[in-house]
Each structure stands twice: as structure tokens, then as C-alpha cells.
Coordinates of C-alpha atoms in Angstrom, one line a residue:
M1 CA 77.8 126.3 100.7
I2 CA 81.6 125.9 99.3
A3 CA 80.7 123.0 97.2
A4 CA 77.8 124.5 95.9
A5 CA 79.8 127.3 94.8
S6 CA 82.1 125.3 92.9
S7 CA 79.9 123.1 91.0
G8 CA 76.4 122.5 92.5
G9 CA 74.8 125.2 91.6
P10 CA 71.8 127.1 93.1
R11 CA 69.7 123.6 94.2
V12 CA 72.5 122.9 96.4
M13 CA 73.0 126.2 97.4
E14 CA 69.3 126.6 98.5
E15 CA 70.0 123.5 100.4
A16 CA 73.0 124.7 102.3
A17 CA 71.2 128.0 102.7
S18 CA 68.2 126.2 104.3
E19 CA 71.0 124.3 106.5
I20 CA 72.6 126.8 108.1
E21 CA 69.4 129.2 108.3
A22 CA 68.1 126.5 111.0
A23 CA 71.3 126.4 112.9
A24 CA 71.4 130.1 113.1
T25 CA 67.9 130.2 114.2
A26 CA 69.2 127.6 116.9
G27 CA 71.7 130.1 117.7
N28 CA 75.0 128.5 116.4
P29 CA 77.5 131.7 116.0
L30 CA 79.0 130.4 112.9
A31 CA 75.7 130.0 111.2
Q32 CA 74.4 133.5 112.2
S33 CA 77.8 135.0 110.8
A34 CA 77.0 132.6 107.4
L35 CA 73.3 133.9 107.3
G36 CA 74.9 137.5 107.8
F37 CA 76.6 137.0 105.1
L38 CA 74.0 135.4 102.4
Y39 CA 71.6 138.3 103.6
E40 CA 74.4 140.8 102.9
T41 CA 75.1 139.2 99.1
G42 CA 72.0 138.6 98.3
M43 CA 72.9 134.8 97.9
M44 CA 69.7 132.9 98.4
R45 CA 68.0 135.4 100.2
E46 CA 66.7 138.5 99.1
R47 CA 69.2 141.2 99.7
N48 CA 68.6 142.6 103.5
K49 CA 71.3 144.8 105.0
A50 CA 69.3 145.1 108.3
K51 CA 69.0 141.2 108.7
A52 CA 72.8 141.0 107.6
F53 CA 73.5 143.2 110.5
M54 CA 71.6 141.3 113.2
Y55 CA 72.6 137.9 112.5
H56 CA 76.2 139.6 112.4
Y57 CA 75.2 141.0 115.4
F58 CA 74.0 138.1 117.5
A59 CA 77.5 136.1 116.1
T60 CA 79.6 138.9 117.4
D61 CA 77.5 138.3 120.6
G62 CA 78.4 134.6 120.6
G63 CA 82.1 135.2 120.1
N64 CA 82.5 134.7 116.2
T65 CA 85.5 136.6 115.0
Q66 CA 85.1 137.3 111.3
S67 CA 81.5 138.6 112.4
K68 CA 83.1 141.2 114.6
M69 CA 85.4 142.2 111.5
V70 CA 82.2 142.9 109.6
L71 CA 80.4 145.0 112.6
A72 CA 83.8 146.7 112.8
Y73 CA 84.3 147.3 109.1
T74 CA 80.6 148.8 108.5
Y75 CA 80.6 150.9 112.1
S76 CA 84.2 152.2 110.1
R77 CA 82.2 153.0 106.6
Q78 CA 79.7 154.8 108.3
D79 CA 82.0 156.8 110.5
M80 CA 80.7 155.3 114.1
Y81 CA 84.4 155.3 115.1
D82 CA 83.6 155.2 118.7
K83 CA 82.0 151.4 117.6
A84 CA 84.6 150.4 115.5
V85 CA 87.3 151.0 117.2
E86 CA 86.4 149.1 120.3
L87 CA 86.3 146.0 118.1
Y88 CA 89.0 146.4 116.0
A89 CA 91.1 147.1 119.5
E90 CA 89.7 143.4 120.0
L91 CA 90.5 141.3 116.8
A92 CA 93.9 143.4 117.1
E93 CA 95.2 142.0 120.3
I94 CA 93.9 138.7 118.7
A95 CA 96.1 139.0 116.0
V96 CA 99.1 140.3 118.2
N97 CA 98.8 137.9 120.2
S98 CA 98.4 134.9 117.8
F99 CA 101.9 136.4 116.6
L100 CA 103.8 136.0 119.7
I101 CA 102.2 132.3 120.7
S102 CA 101.9 130.8 117.3
K103 CA 104.3 128.2 116.6
D104 CA 104.4 129.6 112.6
S105 CA 105.8 133.3 111.9
P106 CA 102.8 135.7 110.8
V107 CA 103.0 136.6 107.2
I108 CA 100.1 138.0 105.0
E109 CA 100.9 137.5 101.3
P110 CA 97.6 139.0 99.4
V111 CA 97.9 139.0 95.8
R112 CA 96.0 141.0 93.1
L113 CA 94.4 138.8 90.6
H114 CA 94.2 141.5 88.2
N115 CA 96.6 144.5 87.0
G116 CA 94.2 146.9 85.8
A117 CA 91.7 145.4 83.9
E118 CA 93.9 142.2 82.9
E119 CA 94.7 139.3 84.6
N120 CA 98.2 139.6 86.7
K121 CA 100.0 136.7 85.1
E122 CA 103.6 137.8 86.8
A123 CA 102.3 137.6 90.6
L124 CA 99.8 134.8 89.5
R125 CA 102.7 132.7 88.0
K126 CA 105.1 133.4 91.0
S127 CA 102.1 131.8 93.4
R128 CA 102.1 128.4 91.9
G129 CA 104.9 127.0 94.0
E130 CA 106.7 124.1 93.2
E131 CA 105.3 124.2 89.6
D132 CA 106.7 127.6 89.0
E133 CA 109.8 127.9 86.2
D134 CA 111.8 130.5 88.8
F135 CA 111.2 128.2 91.9
Q136 CA 112.5 125.1 90.3
I137 CA 115.3 127.2 88.9
L138 CA 116.2 128.3 92.7
E139 CA 116.2 124.7 93.7
Y140 CA 118.5 123.5 91.1
Q141 CA 121.0 125.9 92.2
A142 CA 120.1 125.3 95.9
Q143 CA 121.1 121.6 95.0
K144 CA 124.1 122.4 93.5
G145 CA 125.5 124.3 96.9
N146 CA 124.2 127.7 96.4
A147 CA 123.7 129.3 99.7
A148 CA 121.4 132.1 98.8
A149 CA 119.4 129.7 96.9
M150 CA 119.2 127.4 99.9
Y151 CA 118.1 130.7 102.1
K152 CA 115.6 131.5 99.7
I153 CA 113.8 128.2 99.5
G154 CA 114.1 128.0 103.3
I155 CA 112.3 131.2 103.6
F156 CA 109.7 130.0 100.6
Y157 CA 108.7 127.1 103.0
Y158 CA 109.0 128.4 106.4
F159 CA 106.3 131.2 105.9
G160 CA 104.7 129.0 103.0
L161 CA 105.5 132.3 100.3
R162 CA 104.9 132.0 96.6
G163 CA 102.0 129.9 96.5
L164 CA 104.0 126.6 99.0
R165 CA 102.1 125.1 101.6
R166 CA 103.8 126.1 105.0
D167 CA 106.6 123.0 105.7
R168 CA 108.9 123.6 108.8
A169 CA 110.7 120.4 108.1
K170 CA 111.9 121.5 104.8
A171 CA 112.3 124.8 106.1
L172 CA 114.6 123.6 108.5
L173 CA 116.4 120.9 106.2
W174 CA 117.5 123.8 103.7
F175 CA 118.5 126.4 106.7
L176 CA 120.9 123.4 108.2
K177 CA 122.0 123.3 104.5
A178 CA 122.6 127.0 104.5
V179 CA 124.5 127.3 107.3
E180 CA 127.1 124.2 106.7
K181 CA 128.1 127.0 104.0
G182 CA 128.1 130.1 106.8
E183 CA 125.1 131.6 105.3
P184 CA 124.4 134.2 108.3
R185 CA 120.2 135.0 107.5
S186 CA 119.7 131.2 107.8
M187 CA 121.3 131.2 111.3
E188 CA 118.8 134.3 112.4
L189 CA 116.4 132.1 111.1
L190 CA 117.2 128.9 112.9
G191 CA 117.2 131.4 116.1
E192 CA 113.8 132.1 115.4
I193 CA 112.7 128.6 114.9
Y194 CA 114.1 127.3 118.4
A195 CA 112.9 129.8 120.0
R196 CA 109.3 129.3 118.6
G197 CA 109.6 125.7 118.7
A198 CA 108.7 125.5 115.0
G199 CA 109.0 122.3 113.8
V200 CA 111.4 121.5 116.4
E201 CA 111.3 121.0 120.3
R202 CA 111.5 124.8 121.8
N203 CA 115.2 125.3 123.0
Y204 CA 116.0 128.6 123.7
T205 CA 119.8 127.9 124.6
K206 CA 120.0 126.5 121.0
A207 CA 117.8 129.8 119.8
L208 CA 120.8 132.2 121.8
E209 CA 123.4 130.3 120.0
W210 CA 122.0 131.0 117.0
L211 CA 121.3 134.5 117.0
T212 CA 124.8 134.8 118.4
L213 CA 126.2 133.6 115.6
A214 CA 124.5 135.3 113.3
S215 CA 125.2 138.6 114.9
Q216 CA 128.5 138.5 114.3
R217 CA 127.9 139.2 110.2
L218 CA 124.3 140.3 110.8
P219 CA 123.5 143.2 112.6
S220 CA 119.2 142.7 113.0
A221 CA 120.2 139.2 115.2
Y222 CA 121.0 141.1 117.9
N223 CA 117.2 142.3 118.2
G224 CA 116.4 138.7 118.5
M225 CA 118.9 138.6 121.4
G226 CA 117.5 141.2 122.6
Y227 CA 114.4 139.6 123.4
L228 CA 115.8 136.8 124.8
Y229 CA 117.5 138.7 127.9
V230 CA 114.0 141.0 128.1
K231 CA 112.6 137.7 128.7
G232 CA 115.3 135.7 130.4
Y233 CA 114.9 133.3 128.1
G234 CA 117.9 130.9 127.2
V235 CA 119.8 133.2 129.9
E236 CA 120.4 133.1 133.4
K237 CA 118.0 135.4 134.5
K238 CA 116.4 138.7 132.9
N239 CA 119.5 141.1 132.0
Y240 CA 117.5 144.6 130.9
T241 CA 120.5 146.7 130.5
K242 CA 122.2 143.7 127.8
A243 CA 118.7 143.7 126.3
K244 CA 119.0 147.4 125.5
E245 CA 122.0 147.2 124.3
Y246 CA 121.5 144.7 121.9
F247 CA 118.1 146.4 120.8
E248 CA 120.1 149.6 120.3
K249 CA 123.0 147.4 118.0
A250 CA 120.0 146.2 116.4
V251 CA 118.4 150.3 115.5
D252 CA 122.2 151.5 114.7
H253 CA 121.1 149.4 111.5
D254 CA 117.8 150.2 111.2
E255 CA 116.1 146.8 112.3
A256 CA 112.5 147.4 112.6
G257 CA 112.4 145.2 115.2
G258 CA 115.1 146.7 117.3
H259 CA 112.8 150.1 117.4
Y260 CA 109.8 148.7 118.4
N261 CA 111.5 146.9 121.6
L262 CA 113.3 149.8 122.6
G263 CA 109.6 151.5 122.3
V264 CA 108.3 149.3 124.4
M265 CA 110.8 149.5 127.1
Y266 CA 110.4 153.1 127.3
L267 CA 106.7 152.7 126.9
K268 CA 106.9 150.6 130.0
G269 CA 109.6 151.9 132.1
V270 CA 111.3 148.3 131.5
G271 CA 114.7 149.1 132.7
V272 CA 114.5 152.4 131.4
K273 CA 112.9 155.5 132.7
R274 CA 109.3 155.6 131.6
D275 CA 109.4 158.2 128.2
V276 CA 105.8 158.1 126.1
K277 CA 107.4 160.5 123.5
L278 CA 110.5 158.4 123.1
A279 CA 108.5 155.4 123.3
C280 CA 106.4 157.2 120.1
N281 CA 109.0 157.8 118.3
Y282 CA 110.5 154.3 118.3
F283 CA 107.1 153.1 117.6
I284 CA 106.8 155.4 114.2
M285 CA 110.5 154.8 113.0
A286 CA 109.0 150.5 113.4
A287 CA 106.0 151.3 111.8
K288 CA 107.7 152.9 108.5
E289 CA 109.5 149.5 108.1
G290 CA 105.6 148.0 108.5
Q291 CA 106.1 146.9 112.0
P292 CA 102.5 145.3 112.9
K293 CA 103.2 145.4 116.2
A294 CA 104.2 148.9 116.5
F295 CA 100.9 149.7 114.0
Y296 CA 99.5 148.4 117.5
Q297 CA 100.9 150.3 119.7
L298 CA 100.4 153.3 117.9
A299 CA 96.7 152.5 117.5
K300 CA 96.7 152.2 121.5
M301 CA 97.7 155.8 121.6
F302 CA 95.8 157.5 119.2
H303 CA 92.7 155.2 120.9
T304 CA 94.1 156.3 124.5
G305 CA 95.4 159.9 124.1
V306 CA 98.8 158.4 125.7
G307 CA 101.6 160.3 124.0
L308 CA 99.4 161.2 121.4
K309 CA 96.1 163.2 120.7
R310 CA 93.5 161.2 120.6
N311 CA 92.2 160.5 117.0
L312 CA 89.7 157.6 116.9
P313 CA 89.5 157.7 112.9
M314 CA 93.2 157.4 113.1
A315 CA 93.5 154.3 115.8
T316 CA 90.5 152.4 113.7
A317 CA 92.3 152.6 110.5
L318 CA 95.7 151.8 112.5
Y319 CA 93.8 148.5 114.3
K320 CA 92.1 147.7 110.8
L321 CA 95.6 146.8 109.4
V322 CA 96.7 144.7 112.3
A323 CA 93.5 142.8 112.6
E324 CA 93.5 142.1 109.0
R325 CA 97.0 139.9 109.7
G326 CA 94.5 138.0 112.1
P327 CA 94.1 133.6 112.0
W328 CA 90.8 134.5 109.5
S329 CA 93.6 135.8 106.8
S330 CA 94.2 132.5 106.2
L331 CA 90.9 132.8 103.6
S332 CA 93.2 134.9 101.5
R333 CA 95.3 131.6 101.0
W334 CA 92.3 129.5 100.6
A335 CA 90.9 131.6 97.7
L336 CA 93.9 131.9 95.9
E337 CA 94.6 128.0 95.8
S338 CA 91.3 128.0 94.4
Y339 CA 91.5 130.3 91.6
L340 CA 94.7 128.8 90.4
K341 CA 93.4 125.4 90.3
G342 CA 90.3 127.0 88.2
D343 CA 87.6 126.7 90.9
V344 CA 86.6 130.1 90.2
G345 CA 82.8 129.8 91.7
K346 CA 85.0 129.0 95.6
A347 CA 87.4 131.7 95.1
F348 CA 84.7 134.3 93.9
L349 CA 82.9 133.0 97.1
L350 CA 86.1 133.1 99.7
Y351 CA 87.0 136.4 98.0
S352 CA 83.3 137.9 98.5
R353 CA 83.6 136.5 102.2
M354 CA 86.6 138.8 102.9
A355 CA 85.3 141.6 100.9
E356 CA 82.6 141.7 103.4
L357 CA 85.2 141.6 106.4
G358 CA 86.8 144.4 104.9
Y359 CA 89.8 143.5 103.2
E360 CA 90.3 145.8 99.9
V361 CA 92.5 143.4 97.5
A362 CA 89.7 140.9 98.4
Q363 CA 86.8 143.4 97.5
S364 CA 88.9 144.4 94.0
N365 CA 89.7 140.5 93.4
A366 CA 85.9 139.4 93.4
A367 CA 84.4 142.4 91.4
W368 CA 87.4 141.6 88.8
I369 CA 86.3 137.9 88.8
L370 CA 82.6 139.3 88.6
D371 CA 83.9 141.2 85.3
K372 CA 85.8 139.0 83.9
Y373 CA 84.7 135.7 84.1
R374 CA 80.6 136.8 84.5
E375 CA 78.4 133.7 84.1
R376 CA 81.4 131.3 84.7
S377 CA 82.1 133.2 88.1
M378 CA 79.2 131.0 89.5
C379 CA 77.6 134.5 90.8
I380 CA 74.9 132.8 93.0
G381 CA 71.9 135.4 93.1
E382 CA 68.6 135.7 94.7
S383 CA 67.0 132.7 93.5
G384 CA 69.5 130.8 91.1
F385 CA 72.4 132.0 88.8
C386 CA 73.1 136.1 89.0
T387 CA 70.9 137.9 86.5
D388 CA 73.2 140.4 84.7
A389 CA 71.7 143.1 86.6
E390 CA 72.2 141.3 89.7
R391 CA 75.8 140.9 88.6
L392 CA 76.5 144.3 87.7
Q393 CA 75.3 145.7 90.6
R394 CA 77.2 143.4 93.0
A395 CA 80.2 144.1 90.9
H396 CA 80.0 148.0 91.6
S397 CA 79.2 147.2 95.2
L398 CA 82.6 145.8 95.8
W399 CA 84.4 148.2 93.3
W400 CA 82.6 150.9 95.6
Q401 CA 84.1 149.4 98.7
A402 CA 87.6 149.1 97.0
S403 CA 87.7 152.4 96.1
E404 CA 86.7 153.7 98.9
Q405 CA 89.8 152.2 100.6
G406 CA 92.1 153.8 97.9
N407 CA 92.2 151.7 95.0
E408 CA 92.4 154.1 91.8
H409 CA 91.9 151.3 89.6
A410 CA 88.5 150.8 91.5
A411 CA 87.5 154.7 91.6
L412 CA 88.1 154.5 87.7
L413 CA 85.8 151.7 87.3
I414 CA 83.0 153.1 89.5
G415 CA 83.2 156.7 87.4
D416 CA 82.9 154.4 84.2
A417 CA 79.5 153.0 85.6
Y418 CA 78.1 156.0 86.9
Y419 CA 79.1 157.8 83.3
Y420 CA 77.8 154.8 81.3
G421 CA 74.9 153.5 83.5
R422 CA 76.5 150.3 84.3
G423 CA 75.1 148.5 87.1
T424 CA 73.4 151.9 88.3
E425 CA 72.0 154.7 87.1
R426 CA 73.8 157.3 84.9
D427 CA 75.1 159.8 87.3
Y428 CA 77.9 162.4 85.5
D429 CA 77.8 164.3 89.1
R430 CA 78.9 161.0 90.8
A431 CA 81.2 159.9 87.9
A432 CA 83.0 163.1 88.0
K433 CA 83.7 162.5 91.8
A434 CA 84.6 159.0 91.1
Y435 CA 87.5 160.5 88.6
M436 CA 88.2 162.9 90.9
H437 CA 89.2 160.3 93.6
A438 CA 91.0 158.2 91.0
K439 CA 93.0 161.5 89.7
S440 CA 94.1 162.8 93.5
Q441 CA 96.4 159.6 93.1
S442 CA 97.9 160.3 89.8
N443 CA 95.8 158.0 87.6
A444 CA 96.2 159.3 83.8
Q445 CA 92.7 157.7 82.9
A446 CA 90.9 159.8 85.3
M447 CA 92.2 163.0 84.6
F448 CA 91.7 162.2 81.1
N449 CA 88.3 161.7 81.4
L450 CA 88.1 164.8 83.4
G451 CA 89.2 166.7 80.6
Y452 CA 86.4 165.0 78.5
M453 CA 84.2 165.8 80.8
H454 CA 85.1 169.3 81.1
E455 CA 85.2 170.1 77.3
H456 CA 81.2 168.2 77.3
G457 CA 80.1 170.0 80.3
Q458 CA 79.1 166.2 81.4
G459 CA 78.7 166.9 85.1
L460 CA 81.7 169.4 85.0
P461 CA 81.1 173.0 84.1
F462 CA 81.9 173.6 80.3
D463 CA 85.4 174.6 80.2
L464 CA 87.9 174.0 77.6
H465 CA 91.0 175.8 79.5
L466 CA 90.9 173.3 82.4
A467 CA 90.1 170.1 79.5
K468 CA 93.3 170.8 77.9
R469 CA 94.8 171.0 81.6
Y470 CA 93.4 168.0 82.4
Y471 CA 94.7 166.4 78.8
D472 CA 98.2 167.8 79.3
Q473 CA 98.7 166.6 83.2
A474 CA 97.7 162.9 81.6
L475 CA 100.3 163.0 78.6
E476 CA 102.9 164.1 81.8
I477 CA 102.0 161.2 84.0
D478 CA 101.8 158.5 81.1
S479 CA 103.8 159.0 78.0
A480 CA 101.8 156.2 76.2
A481 CA 98.2 158.5 76.3
K482 CA 100.4 160.6 74.0
L483 CA 97.9 159.5 70.8
P484 CA 94.4 159.9 72.6
V485 CA 95.6 163.7 74.3
T486 CA 96.7 164.7 70.6
L487 CA 93.3 163.8 69.1
A488 CA 91.4 165.2 72.4
L489 CA 93.8 168.2 72.0
T490 CA 92.9 168.2 68.3
S491 CA 88.9 167.8 68.9
L492 CA 89.3 171.3 71.3
W493 CA 90.6 173.2 69.0
I494 CA 88.3 172.2 66.5
R495 CA 85.6 172.9 68.9
K496 CA 87.0 176.3 69.5
N497 CA 87.4 177.6 65.9
Y498 CA 84.6 175.8 64.4
A499 CA 82.0 175.8 66.9
S500 CA 79.2 176.0 64.8
S501 CA 80.2 173.7 62.1
F502 CA 79.6 169.8 61.3
L503 CA 83.0 168.9 62.5
V504 CA 82.0 169.6 66.0
D505 CA 79.0 167.4 65.7
L506 CA 81.3 164.6 64.2
V507 CA 83.9 164.5 67.0
D508 CA 81.1 164.4 69.6
S509 CA 79.3 161.6 67.7
L510 CA 82.6 159.3 68.1
P511 CA 81.8 158.0 71.8
E512 CA 78.2 157.1 70.9
V513 CA 80.0 154.7 68.5
Y514 CA 82.8 153.9 70.9
P515 CA 82.1 153.6 74.4
K516 CA 85.6 154.5 75.4
V517 CA 88.0 157.1 73.8
E518 CA 90.6 154.5 74.3
A519 CA 89.0 151.5 72.9
W520 CA 88.3 153.7 70.1
V521 CA 91.4 154.9 68.9
E522 CA 92.7 151.2 69.5
N523 CA 90.6 150.0 67.1
V524 CA 91.3 153.1 64.3
I525 CA 94.9 151.8 64.8
M526 CA 94.2 148.5 64.4
E527 CA 92.3 148.4 61.0
E528 CA 93.8 149.2 57.9
G529 CA 90.2 150.6 56.5
N530 CA 89.9 153.1 60.0
A531 CA 93.3 154.3 59.6
T532 CA 92.8 155.6 55.9
I533 CA 90.0 157.1 56.9
L534 CA 92.2 158.7 60.2
T535 CA 94.4 160.1 57.7
L536 CA 92.0 161.3 55.5
F537 CA 90.6 163.1 58.8
V538 CA 93.7 164.5 60.0
C539 CA 94.5 166.0 56.0
L540 CA 91.5 167.3 56.0
L541 CA 91.8 168.9 59.0
T542 CA 95.4 170.2 58.3
V543 CA 93.8 171.9 55.1
L544 CA 91.3 173.5 57.7
Y545 CA 93.7 174.7 60.1
L546 CA 96.1 176.2 56.9
R547 CA 93.0 178.0 55.6
E548 CA 92.1 179.5 58.6
R549 CA 95.8 181.0 59.4
Q550 CA 96.1 182.3 56.1
R551 CA 92.6 183.9 56.8
R552 CA 94.0 185.3 59.9
H553 CA 96.9 186.4 58.0
V554 CA 95.0 188.3 55.7
A555 CA 92.6 189.8 58.6
A556 CA 95.6 191.2 60.3
A557 CA 97.5 192.9 57.6
P558 CA 97.5 196.5 57.0
E559 CA 94.9 198.0 54.5
A560 CA 98.6 199.7 52.4
A561 CA 99.7 196.2 51.8
L562 CA 96.4 194.8 50.1
P563 CA 96.8 193.7 46.6
L564 CA 95.7 196.4 44.1
L565 CA 93.0 195.5 41.8
P566 CA 91.5 197.3 38.7
N567 CA 88.0 199.7 39.8
E568 CA 85.4 200.4 37.0
H569 CA 88.0 203.2 35.4
G570 CA 91.0 200.8 35.0
V571 CA 92.4 202.4 37.4
L572 CA 94.3 200.1 39.8
A573 CA 93.4 200.5 43.9
A574 CA 93.0 198.9 46.7
P575 CA 89.4 197.1 47.4
H576 CA 87.2 198.6 49.9

């Protein structure tokens, strides 16, 4: 399937799909999961959500974790939290256990391919590994003896960041070089490396030595020392008193791990009197710093109602955050590497799979690839390469899912899709709802669009006052909106003062010429001829404004102030 997505085309994809279907029929859970994906997306099979659900259900019953992610996400979208929470709880536990037993520290580094409608060149540049110019400069500094640069390079290799493959040997080499120059963060990482046995033989005694040395200058190292004393690793025996003391020292310096481990001690009553409320407070503090295991403990509290009021939607959301850091998240790295190598088809397929699992970044990346690359996306439809209609419908579905998870750009695009009828039927009411969703996240373009819809009574009540309010808010949030907002306010003024004139028809015809007001403004400004027309148009508006102002001034003046005109008898008199 991957080979077909890269270059094989529909024929190879059909062969792959047939093999997958045969294996799925024979009861292979992995094949059942893949076949569910094909039915869900409509690749070489007629799109059928019922069959997709059925195959994922069978795969889940066979222990396939990716299908469990799919079902959990499906249940949560349908507000079936009683079922979603059970699956996500199981998956989150797998993820947390992988944090604890893996020799590699868990790191998820989702990269968004786009920034709005444009490619996210800066993020992609930083994901090119050793080819990145910044990395080469950093490596040069490290070779010249810069300890901070040595540490950073070690971190990149240890966690596999910035597009680098994890290389524990290189990480260890750079950390050892850095500690020779007294770099404390490298000492702390060496403590973790020996505790995990990551690239070296596991040695808790050496781990404690490095952590103790690091703690003299780096308080966060106290958390690792406390953990060793809780477990009794590298010390004579377990010592909860000493462990608590070290965790508290870490907490004094706002170390998330210290908050989490104290929370565990109070939750379980290990070395202290059990205090669930205090444990909950520690977990909240750790979660604020992004500690995934703290999210897991809070999810369990919301799930069981112990320490917090039972709340299944909240438990589901927190379990999902943790579950998305499980081993299956490695698909994200594979997809990004494919994209950076120019293999857009493979990247799209992998992001589509992750999108089905519920990853918001993957949903927006897959949708953006469809919109950006179109035919070159290697999008496979029901019976070959995607038709324009299939591609638009699939992009619409992906953007919609991303918008449900808080992606404001996706919500804006969904609004545009319903407003212009792209990939779906035109529906101003739904467009307005989508723009409202994006507006709730302070999106200036959404506010501008809502103002436009109020101005024209499309999907929202005709209300010039509300239209002006939205235009003003768009300008407050984004100063770059000054020109389109100024033109929109001019349109409002014309609509208010010349409601029955040809000018209103002229203004209303503009969106038909240029589908988006923003695009229209850019075209007008960029082309010299259009700039001249715009200048003449503004001059005309100015003349009309001055005439209207003079008319109102004359109408408001007292009768005695009117000029005297000769009457039929030649005598000066005021006009009647």
C-alpha cells in the first residue's frame, strides 16, 4: 500500500487492497485494521463507514491498538463517552507504560506542514536534521568547545529532534564532552541514560552519582534522585523520607516531575498519609507544565470520581492526550520524513492514517496536502486517482475533523467551503457557524467574514451595526486588516446613505469578480490599472460624501440664514 502511494498508482493499490482484504477475511487483525482504513477513506473501495467500523471492531477484538484508537476517536466524536473513555484509558495506560519501560525517553514532536494556507517553511527547515544550516552552525560551535552547543546536539540525538534519527551513541558522546566542561544539564541526562540503560548497560549507582553531581547546580536533578530512593535503585534500600525531601526540593524550583511524584506519593500513601486532594493539586501543577503522566492521573480521577467529580468527557479528552503519545505516534515521524524527501504520496497516506486515529495535526496536514498538491498528492479514490469531487470531499472531511478539535484555520476553511460550495453544498447557515467557531479563537479573518455576512444578510440577520462591530474587531486583532476593513466600512457607508443607488450594486458585484475580498484587495493593489480605477472610485466616493455633507448642512440651517432671492417684483425675499 505504501509503495502504491509513492509511485505505483491505482493498479498497484488495487492489488494491495485485494491482498489486504484476503488477509482480513482470514482473521488477521492488522489486515482488518488496514481494510477498515480503506473503507473509511474510500481508497479502492466505495466509502462505507459501517464496513469501516465493522473491520476496526474486529481488529480491536484481535488486539490491534491502532484500531482501538480509531474506535475511541469515533465514539468520542459521537459523544459516546462511556465507550470512548474505556478504550482511551487502555491506550493511555499502554502509552504510560512505554514511558516507564522504554530505553528511549518518550518525545512527540508533531510538525505542522503549513502556517495558514502557506507552507511552514521555518518548521520544515528545522526538521531537516544534519542538513539544516542552523544545526551545522551549532555543530561547529560544539566542535570548537562550546558546552551549551554540545548539550543541545546531545539532546537532538538523544530524543531524535529536529529531524535527526535517534542515536544514543552520539548523544552519549556529546554529553560526556559537555560534562568535561562542567555542563550540569548533561550530567542530569547522563543520570537518566544510566537509569534507563539507553545505549549503555543499566547502572543505577552511576545514575545516582551523575544526578547528585548535577543537583549541585541544577535543582531539577533532585527529582531523579527522589525517584531512585522511592524505588530503592542504586541505594541500599528504599527511603521514602529522603525521596519526599528530594521531590520537595524539585518542587521548590517548579520542576514538573517533582510535582507529579509527590502527587503519586500522596495518592498512594507511600511514606506519607494518603491525601487524594493534595495529590490532585500536585497533578494539576504538573499538568500545567505539560507532564503527560500527570494528565493520565487526572484522567483517572475524572474517570473514577476519586479526588475529582466524575466527568467522562474530561476524562476522555485527557486520556486521548496521553494515548496520542503512545508507540503508534511514530507514524508522524515517518510521514514528515517522506514529505521532506518529496514523497508527497507516501506522506499523504501516512497522515491520512494518523488522521483516522484522531491526530489533529495529521488531519490538517493531510487536508493541506490535498489542497496544495491536488493531483500530485497521489490521492487514491474509489476506482483510481481521486476526481476533483473526491479530493474536495476528502479535504472537507479532514478540515472538518481538525476544526472540531480547535484548529481555527480549519474552521475558517470549513466556513469558506460552505459559503462557496466547495466540496459540499452551499450553506450560509453552516458557514456562519464555522466562522463563529473560528471567531471564538480570535481569528481576524473569521470576524471580517461574519461582518460581511451581516452586511449582506447571508446566513445571519441583515444588521449593519453588527457588521461594523465585526469589522472593527477584525482590525483590533490584526492591524494588517486595515485596508480591507477600510473598504468594508466604506461599503457600509454607501449601503447606509445610498441604499437604492447603483453604487450598492457595484459594491455587491465585487465578490462575484473576486471570490474572496482579501484576494480582490491584493489584485487591486498589485495591478497598476486597477490601482488607477480604485483611486478614481475613492475620488468619486469623496465627492459624493462632500455633496451629501453639504446637502445635510443646508437642510439643517435655519430659514433666516437662507440666501435672499429676487421675487417676481424684483424685491429680495427668502425662498419658499
